[in-house]
Short mmCIF file of C-alpha atoms and ligand atoms in Angstrom, two decimals:
data_model
loop_
_atom_site.label_atom_id
_atom_site.label_comp_id
_atom_site.label_asym_id
_atom_site.label_seq_id
_atom_site.Cartn_x
_atom_site.Cartn_y
_atom_site.Cartn_z
CA MET A 1 0.00 0.00 0.00
CA ARG A 2 1.02 3.62 -0.33
CA SER A 3 0.16 6.59 1.81
CA TYR A 4 0.04 10.19 0.66
CA GLY A 5 0.42 12.80 3.40
CA GLY A 6 -0.33 10.18 6.05
CA ARG A 7 -3.49 8.83 4.33
CA VAL A 8 -3.37 5.28 3.00
CA PHE A 9 -4.76 5.29 -0.53
CA LEU A 10 -7.47 2.67 -1.19
CA LEU A 11 -6.93 1.07 2.22
CA GLY A 12 -10.41 -0.51 2.29
CA GLU A 13 -9.83 -2.14 -1.11
CA HIS A 14 -6.45 -3.55 0.01
CA LEU A 15 -7.91 -4.94 3.23
CA ARG A 16 -10.87 -6.51 1.42
CA ARG A 17 -8.49 -8.29 -0.98
CA LEU A 18 -6.40 -9.44 1.99
CA ALA A 19 -9.48 -10.84 3.76
CA ALA A 20 -10.66 -12.66 0.62
CA SER A 21 -7.21 -14.21 0.07
CA ALA A 22 -6.85 -15.11 3.76
CA SER A 23 -10.15 -16.92 3.60
CA PHE A 24 -9.13 -18.76 0.40
CA LEU A 25 -5.79 -19.73 2.00
CA ARG A 26 -7.56 -20.85 5.20
CA LEU A 27 -5.87 -18.24 7.35
CA ARG A 28 -8.12 -17.00 10.13
CA LEU A 29 -7.36 -13.28 10.43
CA PRO A 30 -7.17 -12.49 14.15
CA TYR A 31 -8.32 -8.87 13.64
CA THR A 32 -11.32 -7.17 12.09
CA GLN A 33 -10.96 -4.93 9.04
CA THR A 34 -11.47 -1.92 11.31
CA GLN A 35 -8.70 -3.02 13.68
CA LEU A 36 -6.32 -3.67 10.78
CA ALA A 37 -7.15 -0.28 9.26
CA GLU A 38 -6.44 1.44 12.60
CA ALA A 39 -3.10 -0.37 12.91
CA VAL A 40 -2.08 0.48 9.34
CA ASN A 41 -3.03 4.13 9.86
CA LEU A 42 -0.78 4.27 12.95
CA VAL A 43 2.35 3.70 10.84
CA ALA A 44 1.25 5.48 7.67
CA GLY A 45 2.90 8.87 8.29
CA GLY A 46 3.90 11.04 5.33
CA ASP A 47 4.43 9.33 2.00
CA SER A 48 5.07 5.73 2.95
CA SER A 49 5.19 2.37 1.33
CA ILE A 50 3.41 -0.06 3.63
CA ARG A 51 3.43 -3.85 3.69
CA LEU A 52 0.98 -5.86 5.75
CA THR A 53 1.99 -9.52 6.00
CA VAL A 54 -0.02 -12.32 7.55
CA THR A 55 1.79 -15.57 8.27
CA ARG A 56 0.33 -18.83 9.52
CA GLY A 57 1.92 -18.12 12.91
CA GLN A 58 4.25 -20.26 14.95
CA HIS A 59 5.25 -23.34 12.99
CA THR A 60 4.18 -26.58 14.61
CA GLY A 61 6.60 -28.78 12.70
CA SER A 62 4.02 -30.41 10.45
CA LEU A 63 3.40 -29.42 6.85
CA SER A 64 -0.26 -28.54 7.13
CA LEU A 65 -2.58 -25.58 6.74
CA GLU A 66 -3.98 -26.27 10.20
CA THR A 67 -2.08 -24.93 13.19
CA ASP A 68 -2.95 -24.47 16.86
CA HIS A 69 -1.44 -21.00 16.85
CA PRO A 70 -2.97 -17.72 15.75
CA PRO A 71 -1.61 -16.10 12.58
CA THR A 72 1.08 -13.44 12.97
CA VAL A 73 0.39 -10.00 11.49
CA ILE A 74 3.33 -7.77 10.60
CA ILE A 75 2.95 -4.19 9.38
CA GLN A 76 6.00 -2.41 8.01
CA ALA A 77 6.23 1.13 6.70
CA LYS A 78 9.10 3.04 5.16
CA PRO A 79 9.38 6.32 3.27
CA VAL A 80 8.57 5.96 -0.42
CA VAL A 81 11.61 5.86 -2.67
CA ASP A 82 10.20 6.73 -6.07
CA TYR A 83 11.26 5.12 -9.32
CA PRO A 84 13.87 7.05 -11.34
CA GLU A 85 12.47 10.37 -12.62
CA GLU A 86 13.61 9.35 -16.12
CA TYR A 87 11.09 6.46 -16.08
CA ARG A 88 8.24 8.83 -15.21
CA ARG A 89 9.36 11.32 -17.88
CA SER A 90 10.14 9.01 -20.78
CA GLY A 91 9.03 5.53 -19.77
CA MET A 92 10.48 2.35 -18.33
CA PRO A 93 12.18 -0.23 -20.54
CA VAL A 94 10.72 -3.70 -19.91
CA CYS A 95 11.38 -7.16 -21.29
CA VAL A 96 9.40 -10.36 -21.68
CA SER A 97 10.53 -13.08 -19.30
CA ALA A 98 10.93 -16.75 -20.19
CA ILE A 99 9.16 -17.51 -16.88
CA ARG A 100 5.42 -18.09 -17.34
CA ARG A 101 2.43 -17.42 -15.11
CA ASP A 102 0.42 -20.60 -14.57
CA GLU A 103 -3.16 -19.50 -15.10
CA ALA A 104 -4.38 -22.80 -13.59
CA SER A 105 -2.46 -22.29 -10.33
CA PRO A 106 -4.77 -21.76 -7.33
CA ILE A 107 -2.49 -19.07 -5.90
CA VAL A 108 -1.83 -16.96 -8.99
CA ARG A 109 -4.76 -14.66 -8.20
CA HIS A 110 -3.63 -14.02 -4.62
CA LYS A 111 -0.91 -11.80 -3.23
CA THR A 112 1.23 -14.27 -1.33
CA LEU A 113 4.81 -14.59 -0.18
CA ASN A 114 5.48 -17.03 -3.04
CA TYR A 115 7.47 -14.36 -4.84
CA LEU A 116 10.43 -16.32 -6.17
CA GLU A 117 9.28 -16.53 -9.79
CA SER A 118 8.60 -12.79 -9.84
CA LEU A 119 11.96 -12.02 -8.25
CA LEU A 120 13.81 -14.27 -10.69
CA ALA A 121 12.01 -12.56 -13.57
CA ARG A 122 12.88 -9.12 -12.17
CA ALA A 123 16.53 -10.07 -11.66
CA GLU A 124 16.69 -11.25 -15.27
CA ALA A 125 15.07 -7.98 -16.39
CA ALA A 126 17.55 -5.89 -14.38
CA GLU A 127 20.45 -7.77 -16.01
CA ARG A 128 19.00 -6.72 -19.36
CA GLY A 129 18.79 -3.07 -18.26
CA CYS A 130 15.02 -3.20 -17.73
CA GLY A 131 12.90 -1.96 -14.83
CA GLU A 132 10.28 -4.71 -14.95
CA ALA A 133 9.63 -8.10 -16.55
CA LEU A 134 6.43 -9.02 -18.39
CA LEU A 135 5.13 -12.56 -18.02
CA LEU A 136 3.04 -14.53 -20.47
CA ASN A 137 0.87 -17.40 -19.24
CA THR A 138 1.40 -21.06 -20.14
CA ALA A 139 -0.81 -20.67 -23.23
CA GLY A 140 1.31 -17.76 -24.48
CA PHE A 141 -1.17 -14.98 -23.67
CA VAL A 142 -0.06 -11.81 -21.87
CA ALA A 143 -0.59 -12.09 -18.09
CA GLU A 144 1.05 -9.30 -16.06
CA GLY A 145 4.29 -7.75 -14.90
CA ALA A 146 6.41 -9.53 -12.28
CA THR A 147 5.12 -7.08 -9.66
CA SER A 148 2.57 -5.09 -11.64
CA ASN A 149 -0.36 -5.25 -14.03
CA VAL A 150 -0.01 -4.28 -17.67
CA LEU A 151 -2.43 -2.19 -19.73
CA TRP A 152 -2.05 -0.76 -23.22
CA VAL A 153 -3.78 1.58 -25.65
CA ARG A 154 -4.81 0.77 -29.20
CA ARG A 155 -6.67 3.37 -31.28
CA GLY A 156 -7.69 5.26 -28.15
CA GLU A 157 -9.05 2.18 -26.33
CA VAL A 158 -7.48 0.46 -23.34
CA CYS A 159 -6.74 -3.29 -23.29
CA THR A 160 -5.66 -5.43 -20.36
CA PRO A 161 -5.53 -9.17 -19.68
CA SER A 162 -8.56 -10.54 -17.85
CA VAL A 163 -8.06 -12.18 -14.47
CA ASP A 164 -8.43 -15.66 -16.02
CA ALA A 165 -5.19 -15.02 -17.94
CA GLY A 166 -3.49 -15.74 -14.59
CA LEU A 167 -2.75 -12.56 -12.68
CA LEU A 168 -3.26 -10.64 -9.48
CA ALA A 169 -6.26 -8.30 -9.82
CA GLY A 170 -4.31 -5.21 -8.77
CA ILE A 171 -6.07 -2.52 -6.79
CA VAL A 172 -4.62 0.14 -9.11
CA ARG A 173 -5.64 -1.85 -12.21
CA GLU A 174 -9.23 -1.90 -10.89
CA LEU A 175 -9.16 1.83 -10.20
CA VAL A 176 -7.73 2.60 -13.65
CA ILE A 177 -10.52 0.55 -15.26
CA ARG A 178 -13.07 2.61 -13.30
CA LEU A 179 -11.30 5.85 -14.31
CA CYS A 180 -11.44 4.78 -17.97
CA CYS A 181 -15.22 4.39 -17.64
CA ALA A 182 -15.48 7.84 -16.04
CA GLU A 183 -13.32 9.30 -18.85
CA ARG A 184 -15.41 7.48 -21.47
CA ILE A 185 -12.45 5.41 -22.65
CA ARG A 186 -13.47 1.89 -23.72
CA VAL A 187 -11.75 -0.97 -21.89
CA HIS A 188 -11.24 -4.48 -23.31
CA GLU A 189 -10.40 -7.23 -20.81
CA GLY A 190 -9.50 -10.55 -22.41
CA LEU A 191 -6.83 -12.91 -23.63
CA PHE A 192 -4.24 -11.17 -25.79
CA ALA A 193 -1.25 -12.54 -27.71
CA ALA A 194 2.10 -10.89 -26.99
CA GLY A 195 2.11 -9.48 -30.53
CA GLU A 196 -0.87 -7.23 -29.70
CA LEU A 197 1.10 -5.66 -26.88
CA LEU A 198 4.05 -4.99 -29.20
CA GLU A 199 1.71 -3.25 -31.66
CA ALA A 200 0.18 -0.98 -29.02
CA ASP A 201 0.28 2.82 -29.29
CA GLU A 202 0.96 3.17 -25.55
CA VAL A 203 1.77 0.71 -22.77
CA PHE A 204 1.78 1.29 -19.02
CA LEU A 205 2.16 -0.70 -15.83
CA THR A 206 0.28 -0.28 -12.56
CA ASN A 207 0.89 -1.08 -8.94
CA SER A 208 0.41 0.78 -5.69
CA LEU A 209 3.95 2.21 -5.70
CA MET A 210 4.45 2.68 -9.45
CA GLU A 211 0.94 4.15 -9.75
CA LEU A 212 0.78 4.37 -13.59
CA MET A 213 4.21 3.82 -15.11
CA PRO A 214 4.65 4.48 -18.83
CA VAL A 215 6.57 1.81 -20.74
CA ARG A 216 9.13 3.03 -23.24
CA SER A 217 10.22 -0.19 -24.89
CA ILE A 218 9.61 -3.94 -24.82
CA ASP A 219 12.63 -6.14 -25.50
CA GLY A 220 14.32 -3.08 -27.01
CA GLN A 221 11.44 -2.28 -29.38
CA GLU A 222 10.21 1.28 -28.78
CA ILE A 223 6.49 1.76 -28.13
CA ARG A 224 5.26 3.64 -31.17
CA GLY A 225 3.21 6.36 -29.45
CA GLY A 226 6.10 7.32 -27.14
CA ALA A 227 5.94 7.36 -23.37
CA PRO A 228 3.91 8.64 -21.74
CA GLY A 229 1.35 8.75 -24.56
CA PRO A 230 -1.76 10.99 -24.49
CA VAL A 231 -4.19 8.43 -23.03
CA THR A 232 -1.69 7.37 -20.33
CA SER A 233 -1.12 11.04 -19.43
CA ARG A 234 -4.87 11.60 -19.16
CA LEU A 235 -5.23 8.60 -16.85
CA VAL A 236 -2.23 9.73 -14.75
CA GLN A 237 -4.03 13.07 -14.23
CA ALA A 238 -7.28 11.30 -13.32
CA TYR A 239 -5.34 9.10 -10.85
CA ARG A 240 -3.73 12.16 -9.23
CA ARG A 241 -7.19 13.72 -8.80
CA GLU A 242 -8.35 10.53 -7.03
CA VAL A 243 -5.33 10.69 -4.71
CA GLU A 244 -6.03 14.36 -3.94
CA ARG A 245 -9.71 13.63 -3.32
CA SER A 246 -8.78 10.92 -0.81
CA ARG A 247 -6.51 13.17 1.30
C1 PLP B 301 2.22 -9.99 -9.33
C2 PLP B 301 1.59 -8.65 -9.10
N1 PLP B 301 0.64 -8.22 -9.95
C3 PLP B 301 0.05 -7.03 -9.80
C4 PLP B 301 0.39 -6.17 -8.76
C5 PLP B 301 -0.30 -4.84 -8.60
O1 PLP B 301 -1.10 -4.83 -7.46
P1 PLP B 301 -1.67 -3.50 -6.77
O2 PLP B 301 -2.23 -2.63 -7.86
O3 PLP B 301 -2.75 -4.01 -5.88
O4 PLP B 301 -0.54 -2.86 -6.03
C6 PLP B 301 1.38 -6.58 -7.84
C7 PLP B 301 1.77 -5.71 -6.74
O5 PLP B 301 2.67 -5.98 -5.98
C8 PLP B 301 1.97 -7.86 -8.01
O6 PLP B 301 2.91 -8.30 -7.16
#
C-alpha cells in the first residue's frame, strides 16, 4: 500500500483483498478490518510504502494448513523511494521473461509470499537493463508484470488481460478501469497474444507504488506512441485527482 500525506490510498480495497485471500488460503485473520485499518493508519505517516503480511503463525513442525497457533500479522512502513524520474518522464524499458504465469495455479490470483518466480524474472530484467519483466501465461497470452499489471492503448481504447489469464487483480488496475469508464475510454479485458502488446500505441504498468508507469520499450522495441502517450497522461491526471480527493 502507499500513503500520501499520512493517508493510505485505497486502504479498504487492500484490506478486502487481503481478507478474501486469507479466507481462500484458510488463514483466520485475528483482527477485524477496522482493527487492521487502525493499525495500518498508525504507521502510515507522510508518503510511505506499507506492507501488511499475515503468516500462519508459529510453525508446529508439520506441513499442514492447520495450526494451533494464531496467525502473525506484521505491518512495516518506510518512506517511499520513487522510481527514477527518467522512467516517469520518458518511460520504463521492460522485457518479456521466459518464466510463465500458470493460469491454472490456485495461488496466482492471490498476493502471497510465493514471490520467487517474480523475483527471478525481475533479476533477469535488471540484467537486461530493464525496470520490470512481463510474463506470459502457459498458453502464451499476456498475463502481467512480475510485480505489476499491464495495460495498453490501441486506437484510443485500453486493453488489459482478464483475471483468467493468470494474474493478481491489482487494486490500481481496478481503479484505472473505473477511471477509464469515467473518462469514457473503452476498456477491453480478455486474452491477448504478446504481438498485440508490441503493436500498441501506448503501454503502461500499474501497482500501488508505481501508480501508472509508462513503458518506453519492450525487448528493445520502442512503443510507437512514445511514453507517456496521451491516453496514459490523461489517466495519470485522473489518478492524481483521485489521490487528492482521498486526502
Ligand atoms: C504480481 C503482481 N501483480 C500485480 C500487482 C499490482 O497490485 P496492486 O495494484 O494491488 O498494487 C502486484 C503488486 O505488488 C503484483 O505483485
